[in-house]
């Protein structure tokens, strides 16, 4: 820090005397060379306030000239500005460290941070490439690029007339990218914004809006998906099956773990995972199912968890025709005591919260599963596994409605594309 | 001659004030394609504004006569309904009802009330379709989202699809509103695939400054083969305009509701589907909240 302070002092002195002065660390300020903080320290040419950049570039120190030309090339109206600065910093490895290095390179290059708006916009565009778009401290580092306290309005006229509008727009752009990725800003962001733009500026207003609305909606999802999604397919299948089962007492069974086996003759057998779920209610329904009627394996149906789509299959029966439905017990059958009591004690006697609409007729769902592959052999293994807990499946014909691509949940019975019957060896009865 | 000029003047006036009642009732049905152009000033980003002069618009006499017959029929029905009770419901039913089914999907006519749109309007590549589900008992909204933004120099984000009920029209294309003041929550029976949707309520306001105001809330679907019953109280809807949440929030006014819409824009590329059984209203006696967000001014003036 010592060397920087001495540089600044040198600049003030030269400004005071009104002399165009170049600080060449090798020549004029020999005490700089002795300082230990010169490791990787870029020789920043000190300019007088009154002189422009063009004049000061005229008699450069030969050692610094090469870097200066490269910098000039990136600023000279290139279509994609600062691209090669990022290329230079990353050296082939794109991660948080190289991104931070690129930002630091820019900050050290110029004490006035010329071109900071273009640099910040380019950095925001490059963030997905470097994989840092969800890191809050990287955003704070980008906000740090703004020169502090220059854009704070100092009187009511400046406050009225949108002081430094492009810089405020750029600040808003940074916060908008944070908002798009759902990242909550922290106190450091607030202090940075206050220091750069002052209170009651547009970026600070946007920050206040973020801090008001984000906490309100952060926990609005009654079925939240964890941000770090599970990688193991069996765990992922377990989590998503428990999600769609809607029954806390449902049991998840892993029928087959994924493994790759190499046999003696060099052939590879890959086994994919099969994870199934069935709740006691579903088991009961299946036990009461008439074995003469077939059950259907339908799938694959999509399930989205944040940005990943997984597919599941279901085992369901047909909706019963009206004659085979469960008989409704007549209320006048027994006058001594009611055969069934339907007391809804939550609501008042005349409160009726039913909707007068026909119920959608659908067959009951008996079990769900997720498998690595959607072919009949894998699903047949699932049915075999289900037979152990539901013995009625050994007598029931199973029909496979496997569609090639994901389609709607209710498959039209007339236009099936993958209907197949499961072979004789798996069940005893012929299909009707 | 003078009459035609007066009629043309009334068209201009109506388009500027955004007051549909001012349109001359006989001329409205005659200008068949021009009505939508007069009332929507949407300009697709990247295109030049549309400046066809009024004398180039086409008139059609038969369609006009049909339209007049249709509108007088609707007017008669409206007057008769007014005698029956508020909004056509008999009075005792209106006073005692606690649930009401507003939209159900049992035939193609029910589907025709809804308009499906996607970001194809701004040049994007998503697709969205609406059809009847199995056994004509549900509606299925399905398609693919594509977040690639169109390269027109203006748009930055893309990838959305939306389904919205058509604006309810009284006789002679007047604005009609639903009165839902008996109820305090929206009830939906849907089956999604795990994607988060957004439900929007449009109140079709009187002033054209507020024509982009929507009241929104989220629908988080669970996915899976089971139907999901969602209850959203009206106190949870927040006000937004052109997609941006506004600073001054106020509760939704239930007596002047125009349409309800569903939007999907969760930045995930891929197919989606949403099956809707019905959309109804519920008067939840247990819900006593008036408004979920603070009403005082949170960003005081500079």
XYZ file of C-alpha atoms in Angstrom:
734
model
C 0.000 0.000 0.000
C 2.949 2.197 0.654
C 3.913 2.408 -3.015
C 0.417 3.395 -4.079
C 0.309 6.194 -1.544
C 3.629 7.473 -2.808
C 2.314 7.393 -6.384
C -0.739 9.392 -5.420
C 1.429 11.893 -3.612
C 3.598 12.198 -6.687
C 0.501 12.871 -8.784
C -0.694 15.620 -6.488
C 2.663 17.287 -6.499
C 2.851 17.254 -10.279
C -0.686 18.617 -10.555
C 0.170 21.370 -8.138
C 3.061 22.480 -10.233
C 1.092 22.153 -13.502
C 3.864 20.186 -15.139
C 3.179 17.322 -17.496
C 4.967 14.569 -15.716
C 5.437 10.909 -16.339
C 6.213 8.655 -13.443
C 8.547 5.999 -14.717
C 9.197 3.809 -11.749
C 12.573 2.796 -13.051
C 13.886 6.312 -13.540
C 12.287 9.064 -11.452
C 11.115 7.273 -8.380
C 13.936 4.968 -7.441
C 12.430 4.376 -4.019
C 9.579 2.532 -5.662
C 11.870 -0.130 -6.980
C 12.932 -1.076 -3.499
C 9.411 -1.585 -2.243
C 8.402 -5.180 -1.963
C 4.862 -4.698 -3.163
C 6.078 -4.337 -6.749
C 5.365 -8.032 -7.380
C 3.029 -8.105 -10.320
C 2.513 -4.376 -9.836
C 1.618 -2.643 -13.037
C 3.405 0.630 -13.653
C 0.489 3.065 -13.742
C 1.580 6.208 -15.532
C 0.682 9.195 -13.408
C -1.012 11.941 -15.356
C -1.723 15.500 -14.499
C -5.425 16.305 -14.171
C -5.283 18.842 -16.935
C -3.627 16.615 -19.493
C -5.545 14.196 -21.614
C -4.767 10.534 -22.099
C -3.491 11.074 -25.636
C -0.709 13.394 -24.531
C 0.435 11.169 -21.747
C 0.854 8.222 -24.036
C 3.476 10.020 -26.101
C 6.639 9.325 -24.105
C 6.015 6.044 -22.409
C 8.512 3.901 -20.678
C 9.514 1.148 -23.147
C 8.681 -1.616 -20.697
C 5.107 -0.391 -20.283
C 4.407 0.318 -23.956
C 3.535 -3.247 -24.971
C 0.725 -3.539 -22.378
C -0.624 -0.109 -23.195
C -1.051 -0.930 -26.860
C -2.909 -4.097 -26.026
C -5.202 -2.144 -23.719
C -5.800 0.480 -26.383
C -6.787 -2.241 -28.850
C -9.499 -3.516 -26.524
C -10.936 -0.060 -25.950
C -10.804 1.152 -29.530
C -14.377 0.417 -30.577
C -14.059 -3.335 -30.966
C -17.423 -5.024 -31.497
C -17.018 -7.267 -28.473
C -15.140 -5.110 -25.998
C -12.948 -6.602 -23.327
C -13.188 -10.058 -24.839
C -9.452 -10.493 -25.036
C -9.007 -9.162 -21.510
C -11.064 -12.077 -20.264
C -9.186 -14.428 -22.576
C -5.885 -13.207 -21.182
C -7.025 -13.600 -17.591
C -8.519 -17.030 -17.850
C -5.653 -18.753 -19.707
C -7.935 -21.605 -20.726
C -9.403 -22.338 -17.294
C -12.781 -20.649 -16.762
C -13.724 -20.412 -13.129
C -14.330 -17.978 -10.302
C -10.647 -17.305 -9.703
C -9.911 -16.374 -13.316
C -13.014 -14.193 -13.489
C -11.935 -12.329 -10.354
C -8.500 -11.952 -11.877
C -9.983 -10.405 -15.000
C -11.938 -7.902 -12.895
C -8.852 -7.038 -10.893
C -6.861 -6.561 -14.104
C -9.325 -3.992 -15.261
C -9.395 -2.186 -11.931
C -5.633 -1.957 -11.708
C -5.215 -0.756 -15.255
C -6.751 2.653 -14.743
C -7.306 4.524 -11.523
C -10.206 6.423 -13.082
C -11.744 3.171 -14.377
C -12.411 4.485 -17.858
C -14.820 2.334 -19.798
C -16.192 0.753 -16.646
C -19.754 0.592 -17.982
C -18.729 -1.379 -21.056
C -16.546 -3.580 -18.896
C -19.341 -4.280 -16.413
C -21.783 -5.104 -19.229
C -19.234 -7.411 -20.820
C -18.539 -9.054 -17.443
C -22.244 -9.665 -16.882
C -22.470 -11.284 -20.301
C -19.444 -13.468 -19.603
C -20.595 -14.724 -16.232
C -22.437 -17.827 -17.486
C -19.348 -18.848 -19.470
C -17.218 -18.777 -16.335
C -19.927 -20.465 -14.304
C -20.143 -17.703 -11.681
C -23.635 -16.389 -12.333
C -24.909 -17.583 -8.944
C -22.102 -16.253 -6.785
C -22.982 -13.203 -4.754
C -19.405 -12.146 -4.028
C -18.647 -12.031 -7.736
C -21.515 -9.569 -8.164
C -20.156 -7.523 -5.281
C -16.774 -7.546 -6.969
C -18.319 -6.306 -10.190
C -20.106 -3.531 -8.314
C -16.746 -2.645 -6.791
C -15.532 -1.674 -10.264
C -17.610 1.502 -10.128
C -15.632 4.510 -8.842
C -16.976 5.423 -5.413
C -18.678 8.654 -4.403
C -18.343 10.232 -7.842
C -21.929 9.511 -8.857
C -23.539 10.609 -5.587
C -25.604 13.736 -6.213
C -24.544 16.660 -4.058
C -27.470 19.068 -4.329
C -31.164 19.053 -5.150
C -30.691 19.918 -8.828
C -28.457 16.919 -9.390
C -30.912 14.724 -7.501
C -33.788 15.986 -9.638
C -32.150 15.391 -12.979
C -31.111 11.746 -12.852
C -27.448 12.258 -12.055
C -25.139 10.035 -14.208
C -27.964 8.148 -15.927
C -25.840 5.580 -17.827
C -24.068 4.521 -14.652
C -27.378 4.139 -12.839
C -28.663 2.024 -15.724
C -25.563 -0.128 -15.481
C -26.085 -0.600 -11.743
C -29.668 -1.592 -12.403
C -28.454 -4.054 -15.015
C -26.241 -5.777 -12.428
C -29.122 -6.018 -9.956
C -31.461 -7.271 -12.670
C -29.116 -10.123 -13.489
C -29.027 -10.992 -9.786
C -32.814 -10.919 -9.760
C -33.036 -13.197 -12.775
C -30.911 -15.833 -11.099
C -32.782 -15.437 -7.843
C -29.783 -14.372 -5.760
C -30.518 -12.401 -2.635
C -28.129 -9.446 -2.208
C -26.425 -8.918 1.139
C -25.283 -6.016 3.286
C -22.115 -5.554 1.312
C -24.155 -4.996 -1.839
C -26.194 -2.404 -0.001
C -23.170 -0.531 1.278
C -21.517 -0.627 -2.117
C -24.618 0.733 -3.819
C -25.016 3.459 -1.230
C -21.405 4.420 -1.555
C -21.482 4.486 -5.338
C -24.867 6.010 -6.085
C -26.077 7.563 -2.848
C -29.502 7.132 -1.276
C -32.665 7.519 -3.343
C -30.957 6.592 -6.581
C -32.409 4.074 -8.974
C -30.076 1.165 -8.144
C -30.666 1.649 -4.420
C -34.425 1.723 -5.044
C -34.157 -1.504 -7.011
C -32.169 -3.036 -4.187
C -34.927 -2.034 -1.749
C -37.517 -3.623 -3.999
C -35.480 -6.839 -4.201
C -35.155 -6.924 -0.439
C -38.898 -6.413 -0.047
C -40.218 -8.945 -2.566
C -37.661 -11.742 -2.463
C -38.249 -12.775 1.154
C -42.010 -12.705 0.526
C -41.817 -15.193 -2.338
C -38.821 -17.259 -1.307
C -40.931 -19.808 0.581
C -44.112 -19.539 -1.449
C -43.640 -22.992 -2.991
C -45.473 -25.648 -0.986
C -43.482 -28.344 -2.814
C -39.958 -26.970 -2.789
C -37.150 -28.517 -4.760
C -33.692 -28.250 -3.171
C -31.340 -26.001 -5.078
C -28.553 -28.566 -5.242
C -30.305 -31.369 -7.075
C -29.250 -34.911 -6.228
C -26.886 -36.483 -8.706
C -27.329 -40.162 -7.924
C -30.178 -41.452 -10.112
C -31.552 -43.714 -7.373
C -31.700 -40.849 -4.861
C -33.229 -38.570 -7.459
C -35.833 -41.212 -8.277
C -36.599 -41.689 -4.589
C -37.046 -37.964 -4.025
C -39.269 -37.409 -7.055
C -41.404 -40.493 -6.371
C -42.026 -39.346 -2.819
C -42.970 -35.969 -4.264
C -45.579 -37.295 -6.676
C -46.980 -39.947 -4.391
C -48.817 -37.362 -2.269
C -48.950 -39.864 0.560
C -46.526 -39.803 3.434
C -47.029 -43.469 4.222
C -45.950 -44.574 0.746
C -43.008 -46.931 0.647
C -40.182 -46.605 -1.841
C -38.581 -49.862 -3.015
C -35.476 -50.118 -5.133
C -35.974 -53.107 -7.376
C -32.675 -52.835 -9.161
C -29.549 -50.813 -8.534
C -27.573 -49.463 -11.474
C -24.473 -51.511 -12.157
C -22.213 -52.335 -15.034
C -21.044 -55.928 -15.107
C -18.301 -57.291 -17.330
C -18.801 -60.974 -17.977
C -16.059 -63.516 -18.514
C -16.254 -63.302 -22.293
C -15.784 -59.526 -22.273
C -19.441 -58.600 -22.831
C -20.748 -55.666 -20.834
C -24.114 -55.888 -19.165
C -25.491 -52.600 -17.927
C -28.274 -52.716 -15.430
C -30.285 -49.573 -14.991
C -32.031 -48.554 -11.840
C -35.669 -49.323 -11.139
C -37.239 -47.557 -8.182
C -40.897 -48.016 -7.375
C -43.326 -46.588 -4.867
C -46.623 -47.828 -3.514
C -48.713 -46.596 -0.648
C -50.941 -48.805 1.558
C -54.070 -47.266 -0.030
C -52.848 -48.210 -3.471
C -52.027 -51.705 -2.272
C -55.536 -52.072 -0.932
C -57.064 -50.864 -4.176
C -54.980 -53.353 -6.141
C -55.997 -56.188 -3.812
C -59.655 -55.411 -4.491
C -59.085 -55.212 -8.247
C -60.891 -57.779 -10.351
C -58.186 -60.008 -11.921
C -60.273 -60.517 -15.055
C -59.743 -56.891 -16.058
C -56.290 -55.849 -17.306
C -54.044 -53.299 -15.655
C -52.076 -50.854 -17.749
C -48.501 -49.657 -17.487
C -48.499 -46.142 -18.873
C -45.642 -43.810 -19.466
C -43.304 -42.084 -19.654
C -44.752 -38.956 -18.049
C -42.552 -35.916 -17.487
C -41.814 -34.426 -14.094
C -39.860 -31.199 -13.900
C -37.626 -30.410 -10.960
C -36.275 -26.883 -11.508
C -34.432 -27.354 -14.785
C -34.206 -31.156 -15.046
C -36.916 -33.366 -16.450
C -37.308 -36.908 -15.156
C -39.799 -39.493 -16.366
C -42.023 -41.833 -14.406
C -44.373 -44.703 -15.249
C -47.621 -45.636 -13.583
C -49.611 -48.812 -13.146
C -53.282 -48.077 -13.331
C -56.558 -49.782 -13.951
C -59.481 -48.805 -16.116
C -62.336 -46.711 -14.730
C -65.091 -49.091 -13.692
C -68.323 -49.045 -15.710
C -71.354 -47.882 -13.691
C -72.650 -51.427 -13.061
C -69.493 -52.594 -11.340
C -69.106 -49.532 -9.135
C -69.352 -49.918 -5.381
C -72.925 -49.942 -4.227
C -74.099 -46.970 -2.264
C -75.803 -48.028 0.952
C -79.335 -46.734 1.025
C -79.852 -44.462 4.013
C -83.269 -45.997 4.686
C -81.989 -49.555 4.811
C -81.613 -49.552 8.552
C -83.716 -47.360 10.808
C -82.069 -48.385 14.070
C -78.706 -46.837 13.503
C -77.029 -45.095 10.566
C -74.933 -47.476 8.415
C -72.479 -44.728 7.562
C -71.929 -41.393 9.241
C -70.710 -38.482 7.189
C -70.056 -35.750 9.735
C -67.806 -32.968 8.590
C -67.053 -31.314 11.888
C -64.811 -28.579 10.406
C -67.668 -26.670 8.926
C -71.101 -25.537 9.969
C -74.203 -27.568 9.137
C -75.279 -25.528 6.150
C -71.814 -24.695 4.808
C -71.395 -26.538 1.559
C -68.039 -26.277 -0.134
C -68.592 -28.743 -2.935
C -68.326 -27.762 -6.522
C -71.205 -28.744 -8.776
C -69.140 -30.267 -11.522
C -68.873 -33.808 -12.853
C -65.928 -35.649 -11.430
C -63.304 -36.653 -13.940
C -63.581 -40.399 -14.438
C -60.246 -42.029 -14.159
C -59.014 -45.438 -13.250
C -57.241 -45.900 -9.925
C -53.470 -45.643 -9.818
C -51.872 -48.684 -8.206
C -48.150 -47.862 -8.219
C -45.540 -45.565 -9.749
C -41.963 -46.160 -10.755
C -38.977 -44.525 -12.319
C -36.571 -46.550 -14.393
C -33.394 -45.846 -16.262
C -34.799 -47.093 -19.549
C -38.374 -47.127 -20.724
C -38.474 -50.442 -22.478
C -40.779 -53.286 -21.693
C -38.148 -55.616 -20.237
C -37.173 -53.150 -17.517
C -40.770 -52.412 -16.652
C -41.589 -56.100 -16.598
C -38.935 -56.485 -13.915
C -40.774 -53.803 -11.963
C -44.030 -55.736 -12.275
C -42.264 -58.874 -11.082
C -41.000 -56.999 -8.063
C -44.490 -55.636 -7.383
C -45.880 -59.175 -7.485
C -44.131 -59.960 -4.253
C -46.211 -57.482 -2.296
C -49.339 -57.733 -4.498
C -49.917 -61.395 -5.351
C -52.964 -60.529 -7.450
C -50.657 -59.215 -10.169
C -49.626 -62.759 -11.040
C -53.180 -63.445 -12.255
C -53.911 -60.080 -13.833
C -53.004 -59.386 -17.456
C -50.714 -56.401 -17.789
C -50.870 -54.222 -20.877
C -48.026 -51.843 -21.710
C -48.920 -48.442 -23.157
C -45.444 -47.103 -23.699
C -45.340 -44.048 -25.904
C -42.095 -43.183 -27.727
C -41.972 -39.606 -26.524
C -43.487 -37.867 -23.537
C -47.158 -37.161 -24.112
C -50.210 -36.163 -22.170
C -51.175 -38.031 -19.031
C -54.378 -39.466 -20.443
C -53.595 -41.589 -23.452
C -56.405 -41.957 -25.979
C -57.449 -45.567 -26.075
C -57.956 -45.471 -29.868
C -54.589 -44.188 -30.865
C -51.956 -46.116 -28.958
C -48.604 -46.449 -30.519
C -46.820 -48.821 -28.208
C -49.394 -51.193 -26.914
C -47.910 -54.600 -26.273
C -48.923 -57.578 -24.316
C -46.562 -58.973 -21.792
C -45.471 -62.513 -22.792
C -47.000 -65.717 -21.450
C -44.108 -66.529 -19.177
C -44.900 -63.657 -16.833
C -48.523 -64.415 -16.086
C -50.919 -67.303 -16.168
C -54.051 -66.000 -17.846
C -54.613 -65.008 -21.474
C -55.409 -61.419 -22.179
C -59.082 -60.820 -22.801
C -71.305 12.346 -46.561
C -71.423 14.395 -43.396
C -72.804 11.356 -41.565
C -69.911 9.179 -42.692
C -67.421 11.796 -41.469
C -69.171 11.945 -38.113
C -68.985 8.177 -37.867
C -65.293 8.167 -38.739
C -64.705 10.847 -36.126
C -66.381 8.727 -33.511
C -64.034 5.852 -34.382
C -60.987 8.061 -33.877
C -62.305 9.382 -30.612
C -63.015 5.932 -29.322
C -59.559 4.615 -30.181
C -57.863 7.465 -28.368
C -59.987 7.383 -25.220
C -59.992 3.573 -25.134
C -63.675 3.704 -24.294
C -65.491 1.051 -26.214
C -68.891 2.394 -25.300
C -68.292 5.424 -27.487
C -68.093 3.406 -30.691
C -71.128 3.959 -32.807
C -73.163 0.772 -32.298
C -74.151 0.376 -35.928
C -70.742 0.984 -37.381
C -68.918 -1.384 -35.016
C -70.191 -4.623 -36.539
C -69.601 -3.301 -40.055
C -65.888 -2.895 -39.550
C -65.187 -6.538 -38.959
C -61.386 -6.773 -38.853
C -60.756 -3.241 -37.809
C -62.164 -3.471 -34.314
C -59.241 -5.480 -32.987
C -56.748 -3.122 -34.642
C -58.456 -0.073 -33.156
C -58.456 -1.409 -29.632
C -55.022 -3.005 -29.455
C -52.040 -0.811 -29.985
C -49.514 -3.597 -29.518
C -46.481 -3.220 -31.698
C -44.302 -6.278 -32.133
C -40.756 -5.315 -31.151
C -38.596 -4.766 -34.206
C -41.471 -3.902 -36.550
C -42.457 -0.467 -37.746
C -45.719 1.002 -36.417
C -48.873 0.312 -38.426
C -50.276 3.450 -40.073
C -53.105 2.323 -42.375
C -55.433 5.258 -42.929
C -59.121 4.707 -42.066
C -60.360 4.942 -45.658
C -58.392 1.803 -46.541
C -60.298 -0.368 -44.023
C -62.839 -2.749 -45.552
C -66.607 -2.758 -44.948
C -68.871 -5.791 -45.342
C -72.667 -5.532 -45.377
C -73.813 -9.156 -44.771
C -71.493 -9.632 -41.845
C -72.741 -6.341 -40.491
C -76.388 -7.435 -40.598
C -75.518 -10.743 -38.913
C -73.591 -8.906 -36.279
C -76.468 -6.543 -35.565
C -78.871 -9.463 -35.155
C -76.443 -11.233 -32.826
C -75.896 -8.145 -30.714
C -79.572 -7.377 -30.317
C -80.061 -10.981 -29.197
C -77.360 -10.580 -26.554
C -78.916 -7.309 -25.442
C -82.296 -8.940 -25.004
C -80.738 -11.784 -22.981
C -78.964 -9.269 -20.784
C -82.162 -7.378 -20.028
C -84.033 -10.599 -19.225
C -81.180 -11.776 -16.986
C -81.291 -8.498 -15.118
C -84.861 -9.271 -14.129
C -83.945 -12.750 -12.932
C -81.314 -11.528 -10.529
C -77.740 -10.229 -10.286
C -75.636 -11.555 -13.200
C -78.421 -13.843 -14.309
C -78.424 -15.919 -11.113
C -81.654 -16.043 -9.079
C -81.393 -13.958 -5.943
C -81.456 -16.733 -3.345
C -78.754 -18.604 -5.224
C -76.619 -15.474 -5.434
C -76.954 -14.732 -1.737
C -76.340 -18.236 -0.443
C -73.704 -19.560 -2.785
C -70.321 -20.457 -1.390
C -68.798 -22.093 -4.422
C -69.179 -21.357 -8.063
C -67.693 -23.043 -11.110
C -66.633 -20.362 -13.546
C -64.865 -22.293 -16.306
C -65.063 -25.967 -17.032
C -63.858 -27.822 -20.085
C -66.392 -30.290 -21.373
C -66.653 -29.470 -25.066
C -65.001 -27.516 -27.863
C -67.174 -24.462 -27.177
C -65.616 -24.192 -23.720
C -62.178 -24.345 -25.295
C -63.051 -21.587 -27.767
C -63.426 -19.145 -24.919
C -59.688 -19.309 -24.305
C -56.863 -17.799 -26.327
C -53.447 -19.421 -26.311
C -50.374 -17.378 -27.084
C -46.648 -17.853 -26.847
C -43.570 -15.846 -27.557
C -44.027 -16.406 -31.285
C -45.640 -12.957 -31.156
C -42.284 -11.365 -30.364
C -40.360 -13.653 -32.660
C -39.501 -16.480 -30.285
C -39.669 -20.209 -30.855
C -41.921 -21.606 -28.145
C -45.089 -23.474 -29.063
C -48.291 -23.842 -27.132
C -51.470 -25.730 -27.988
C -54.762 -26.316 -26.246
C -56.942 -29.337 -26.682
C -59.526 -31.406 -24.872
C -58.214 -34.165 -22.700
C -59.357 -37.763 -22.540
C -63.138 -38.335 -22.487
C -63.666 -34.605 -23.114
C -63.480 -33.965 -19.412
C -60.422 -31.759 -19.089
C -58.417 -29.227 -21.050
C -54.788 -29.894 -21.838
C -52.385 -27.045 -22.465
C -49.151 -28.439 -23.830
C -46.208 -27.379 -25.904
C -42.511 -26.577 -25.782
C -40.657 -23.647 -24.316
C -37.622 -22.197 -25.981
C -35.713 -19.433 -24.216
C -33.730 -18.327 -27.253
C -34.330 -14.607 -27.562
C -35.283 -13.222 -30.987
C -32.534 -11.188 -32.574
C -34.357 -7.957 -33.184
C -32.085 -5.681 -31.177
C -34.750 -4.930 -28.574
C -35.688 -8.124 -26.747
C -33.416 -9.602 -24.129
C -35.447 -12.454 -22.675
C -37.852 -14.861 -24.258
C -39.528 -18.180 -23.628
C -43.072 -17.900 -22.343
C -46.484 -19.190 -23.190
C -49.853 -18.067 -21.944
C -53.492 -19.038 -21.980
C -56.111 -16.426 -21.291
C -59.877 -16.331 -21.320
C -61.390 -14.023 -23.912
C -62.693 -10.716 -22.617
C -66.380 -11.015 -21.750
C -68.426 -8.845 -24.061
C -71.899 -7.504 -23.598
C -74.143 -6.440 -26.441
C -72.398 -4.327 -29.108
C -68.926 -5.247 -27.859
C -69.331 -3.424 -24.590
C -67.125 -4.319 -21.646
C -68.700 -6.770 -19.263
C -67.309 -7.611 -15.851
C -67.631 -10.537 -13.512
C -68.741 -9.791 -10.017
C -66.957 -12.114 -7.620
C -67.502 -10.151 -4.438
C -69.217 -13.084 -2.722
C -66.019 -15.092 -2.798
C -62.565 -14.703 -1.440
C -60.491 -17.402 -3.096
C -59.872 -18.963 -6.434
C -60.089 -22.750 -6.637
C -58.329 -24.705 -9.366
C -58.202 -28.417 -9.978
C -55.182 -29.028 -12.155
C -52.541 -31.594 -12.897
C -49.202 -30.134 -13.863
C -45.769 -31.545 -14.438
C -43.921 -29.800 -11.652
C -43.396 -26.470 -13.393
C -44.309 -23.231 -11.645
C -47.050 -21.312 -13.415
C -48.365 -17.839 -12.803
C -52.020 -16.947 -12.699
C -52.998 -13.447 -13.855
C -56.245 -11.622 -13.311
C -57.072 -8.728 -15.612
C -59.624 -6.153 -14.565
C -59.957 -4.323 -17.924
C -59.867 -0.890 -16.307
C -61.624 2.269 -17.405
C -58.466 4.339 -17.849
C -56.087 3.335 -20.577
C -53.072 4.142 -18.360
C -53.889 1.045 -16.367
C -54.452 -1.246 -19.323
C -51.285 -3.251 -18.608
C -52.132 -3.814 -14.961
C -52.372 -7.440 -13.954
C -52.835 -9.111 -10.604
C -50.561 -12.131 -10.366
C -49.793 -15.039 -8.152
C -47.933 -18.317 -8.532
C -49.239 -21.827 -9.070
C -46.697 -24.392 -7.974
C -47.556 -27.754 -9.458
C -46.458 -30.927 -7.815
C -46.426 -33.185 -10.833
C -47.559 -36.764 -10.779
C -50.696 -38.649 -11.738
C -52.889 -37.232 -8.984
C -55.042 -34.147 -9.335
C -53.962 -31.114 -7.387
C -56.502 -28.830 -5.790
C -55.193 -25.312 -5.397
C -56.857 -22.587 -3.385
C -55.482 -19.090 -3.887
C -57.083 -16.343 -1.809
C -57.590 -13.083 -3.661
C -55.718 -11.240 -0.926
C -52.485 -12.812 -2.133
C -52.577 -11.351 -5.612
C -50.015 -8.608 -6.155
C -50.251 -5.843 -8.710
C -47.860 -5.692 -11.626
C -47.743 -3.670 -14.796
C -46.020 -4.826 -17.993
C -44.376 -7.583 -16.009
C -42.871 -5.390 -13.267
C -44.167 -5.510 -9.711
C -45.416 -2.094 -8.708
C -44.505 -0.209 -5.581
C -47.988 0.798 -4.450
C -49.979 -2.326 -3.908
C -53.661 -2.522 -3.282
C -56.004 -5.489 -3.016
C -57.778 -6.779 -6.098
C -61.286 -5.350 -6.601
C -63.568 -8.327 -6.959
C -66.529 -6.649 -8.530
C -64.853 -5.708 -11.797
C -62.947 -8.744 -13.007
C -62.522 -9.397 -16.676
C -60.288 -12.364 -17.415
C -58.023 -14.930 -15.872
C -54.890 -16.244 -17.527
C -52.101 -18.730 -16.968
C -48.495 -18.021 -17.897
C -45.436 -20.180 -17.942
C -42.010 -18.604 -18.078
C -39.660 -20.527 -15.862
C -36.575 -20.302 -18.075
C -36.366 -24.059 -18.586
C -36.269 -25.249 -22.186
C -38.364 -28.259 -22.914
C -41.907 -29.603 -23.172
C -44.593 -28.690 -20.678
C -48.166 -29.700 -20.048
C -50.943 -28.555 -17.780
C -54.264 -30.294 -17.440
C -57.129 -28.262 -16.052
C -60.308 -29.817 -14.775
C -62.209 -26.706 -13.777
C -61.707 -23.220 -12.378
C -64.028 -22.174 -9.602
C -64.506 -19.702 -6.818
C -64.724 -20.441 -3.152
C -65.801 -18.440 -0.168
C -63.392 -19.684 2.414
C -64.862 -18.764 5.795
C -61.575 -19.524 7.503
C -59.631 -16.959 5.490
C -59.771 -13.544 7.105
C -56.735 -11.799 5.607
C -57.563 -8.630 3.706
C -54.317 -8.113 1.928
C -50.988 -9.903 2.111
C -48.706 -6.977 1.291
C -48.200 -3.647 2.975
C -50.306 -0.845 1.652
C -48.335 2.080 3.027
C -45.941 3.831 0.721
C -42.691 1.970 0.872
C -40.618 4.113 -1.442
C -41.358 7.625 -0.256
C -40.770 10.400 -2.756
C -37.335 11.892 -3.131
